Amino acid sequence: MVPTGPDQELFQRLREGDRGALARAITLVESTRPSDREMASALLSAALPFSGNSLRLGITGIPGVGKSTLINALGMLAIDKGHAVAVLATDPSSQRSGGSILGDKTRMEELSRQTKAFIRPTASSGFLGGVAQHTREVIVLCEAAGFDLILVETVGVGQSELEVDRITDLNLLLMIPGAGDELQGIKRGIMESADVIVLTKSDGQDTVAHEAARTDLRNAIAFLPERDSGSRPEVLLTDAITGKGVPELLQHVMELHARSTTTGHLSVRRGSQDVHWLKQSLRDGLMDLLMRDPRTAALLEQLEPRVRSGDLDPFRAAREVLERFRTGDAPLP
Amino acid sequence: MVPTGPDQELFQRLREGDRGALARAITLVESTRPSDREMASALLSAALPFSGNSLRLGITGIPGVGKSTLINALGMLAIDKGHAVAVLATDPSSQRSGGSILGDKTRMEELSRQTKAFIRPTASSGFLGGVAQHTREVIVLCEAAGFDLILVETVGVGQSELEVDRITDLNLLLMIPGAGDELQGIKRGIMESADVIVLTKSDGQDTVAHEAARTDLRNAIAFLPERDSGSRPEVLLTDAITGKGVPELLQHVMELHARSTTTGHLSVRRGSQDVHWLKQSLRDGLMDLLMRDPRTAALLEQLEPRVRSGDLDPFRAAREVLERFRTGDAPLP
């Protein structure tokens, strides 16, 4: 179903790669106003057939690891090679902080001046899965607008990087060698969802530390389960300022993606990602239905304090609310 | 509501601390047969008023870190001090492997011979939250049976330790100093939910490595957010074979629990844990309702392949299924 009226014009301009149109389309998708959601849904349905022809690359690392600098270097190189690059930030804090990616904009100034580049933080809609759900929809729009390298930046904050693994084709985990490493790993638990581990700021001044860190990581990786792709992450050294290792990184990522496309692993991965979002969206939607049913909402409001005070078993309370939701009857005696 | 008939007798024997009755009650709770679930639900409701008077201690660490050996030493010491100790394993693989805790039984042989000890792996019911939900119900039964120190063992496998943090009062994270540390942390992402970090097998032979590891950990911990209790995890050295550090560990844990009881933090924590399980149980139950509705189940079965093949947007598919579930109407055009 193709949108009509202004949507049609917006959609055409988006298809032509107009970044202003893309930005407005994203604003629609991120809007919570029902009327906007209508238009967004129509726009997404129209964009879907033109989506999927990109490399969706997740880039994760704690603040200060050098994500923006590497994204700038990687993006500039990709544009040189004829790609169109979109950068999306899923950092939930980007809303509070006014956008870490915007704060880091100076580090991406070079990239942001390119006509073949589009940089945008995505809104966090608050609920679990919200960040990634929005980002996933934004990716569809970016792909329909002709961007074929989508860089999804996320700070490793608990859940977010696991969500990102559900929308990306490949993931880079950025780390700085040294004292913080255990912390970087411990705070994230993302290593198992990394396809490439990038040691940043490897400007050669402390090559020994970097090589040692690379060896430690390779030893650790040997114990990790293989990725679905059947491979384990490679550890690469980069320095985004001098550009050291960046071409090798881009080439390695492109090769991984090409292999995953040839083997059919990519379409399998994207297929199961979509089924995951179907199930996740169903669970969220069902909870909305229950909360919008005045009878069940009232019962839940009445039982929750008793559960919190420990005088009602939570699973029994859930059974009572579900019974009310299913039959509309009074709760069990 | 107190169960009648055989349940009544089973419940009375359980209240007297009869371990055979406790074992049978747990089997009921873990059973998936509807009739058993009925009796289990009645049993749990009867047990709930007698539950809550224990220290629920989570013990997490990768295989080989020495969980069973430490549990044995900690349990024996607690029994000496007049406590009754229950050991529950939530390792999901325990079903496949025949029970890591049973495999490790020899390491807990001393403890398993004590009349004041009860050792049991809990069944994994497969779905997310299932392990912890069952364990949570088993904890209620153990407490009603008079056990006042509940040790909940879990291997750090992704989700499970986060679930365990939702049923325990305090958590121990066991680590072996050395090359594997990054891996131990990275594989787990549990450090933020640890109240005490225990460096095991510290038999003094490599004190230097242990002290270095302790220093590294303390440096890392300084960057972690405080626990809700307002404190950061202490790092303790133990060697369960020689018993080194075990009394200090038990005392430290008891003090943390006493403080958390006095400040009221414990009841707040348990209250929000129960509200979490209410919501989680609602989400699971709602999905069950949807799957048991033949109309929605059929539509989902018809749409899922289209989502997997990428020809239908997962969020649009979810909206269609929800619309069918809510109204029974045909899906949107």
PDB file of C-alpha atoms in Angstrom, chain A residues 6 10 29 49 55 57 68 71 73 80 104 128 144 150 177 205 218 228 234 263 280 282:
ATOM      1  CA  PRO A   6       1.881  14.631   0.774  1.00  0.00           C
ATOM      2  CA  LEU A  10       7.683  12.790   0.784  1.00  0.00           C
ATOM      3  CA  VAL A  29       8.353   7.256  12.582  1.00  0.00           C
ATOM      4  CA  PRO A  49      10.201  -3.325  -0.726  1.00  0.00           C
ATOM      5  CA  LEU A  55      25.343  -3.526   5.343  1.00  0.00           C
ATOM      6  CA  LEU A  57      26.913  -2.531  11.053  1.00  0.00           C
ATOM      7  CA  SER A  68      32.679   8.788  16.678  1.00  0.00           C
ATOM      8  CA  ILE A  71      32.843   6.172  12.447  1.00  0.00           C
ATOM      9  CA  ALA A  73      37.196   7.615   9.380  1.00  0.00           C
ATOM     10  CA  ASP A  80      35.495   7.308  -1.256  1.00  0.00           C
ATOM     11  CA  ASP A 104      30.505  14.207  19.357  1.00  0.00           C
ATOM     12  CA  LEU A 128      12.568  -2.186  26.509  1.00  0.00           C
ATOM     13  CA  ALA A 144      14.897   3.092   0.782  1.00  0.00           C
ATOM     14  CA  ILE A 150      24.225   1.845   7.977  1.00  0.00           C
ATOM     15  CA  PRO A 177      43.623  -1.829  25.828  1.00  0.00           C
ATOM     16  CA  GLN A 205      53.015   4.541  20.879  1.00  0.00           C
ATOM     17  CA  ARG A 218      42.320 -13.959  21.224  1.00  0.00           C
ATOM     18  CA  ASP A 228      25.857 -18.201  14.033  1.00  0.00           C
ATOM     19  CA  GLU A 234      38.935 -11.273  14.677  1.00  0.00           C
ATOM     20  CA  THR A 263      26.249 -18.618   2.290  1.00  0.00           C
ATOM     21  CA  GLN A 280       8.407  -8.895  20.937  1.00  0.00           C
ATOM     22  CA  LEU A 282       3.073  -8.982  20.142  1.00  0.00           C
TER      23      LEU A 282
END
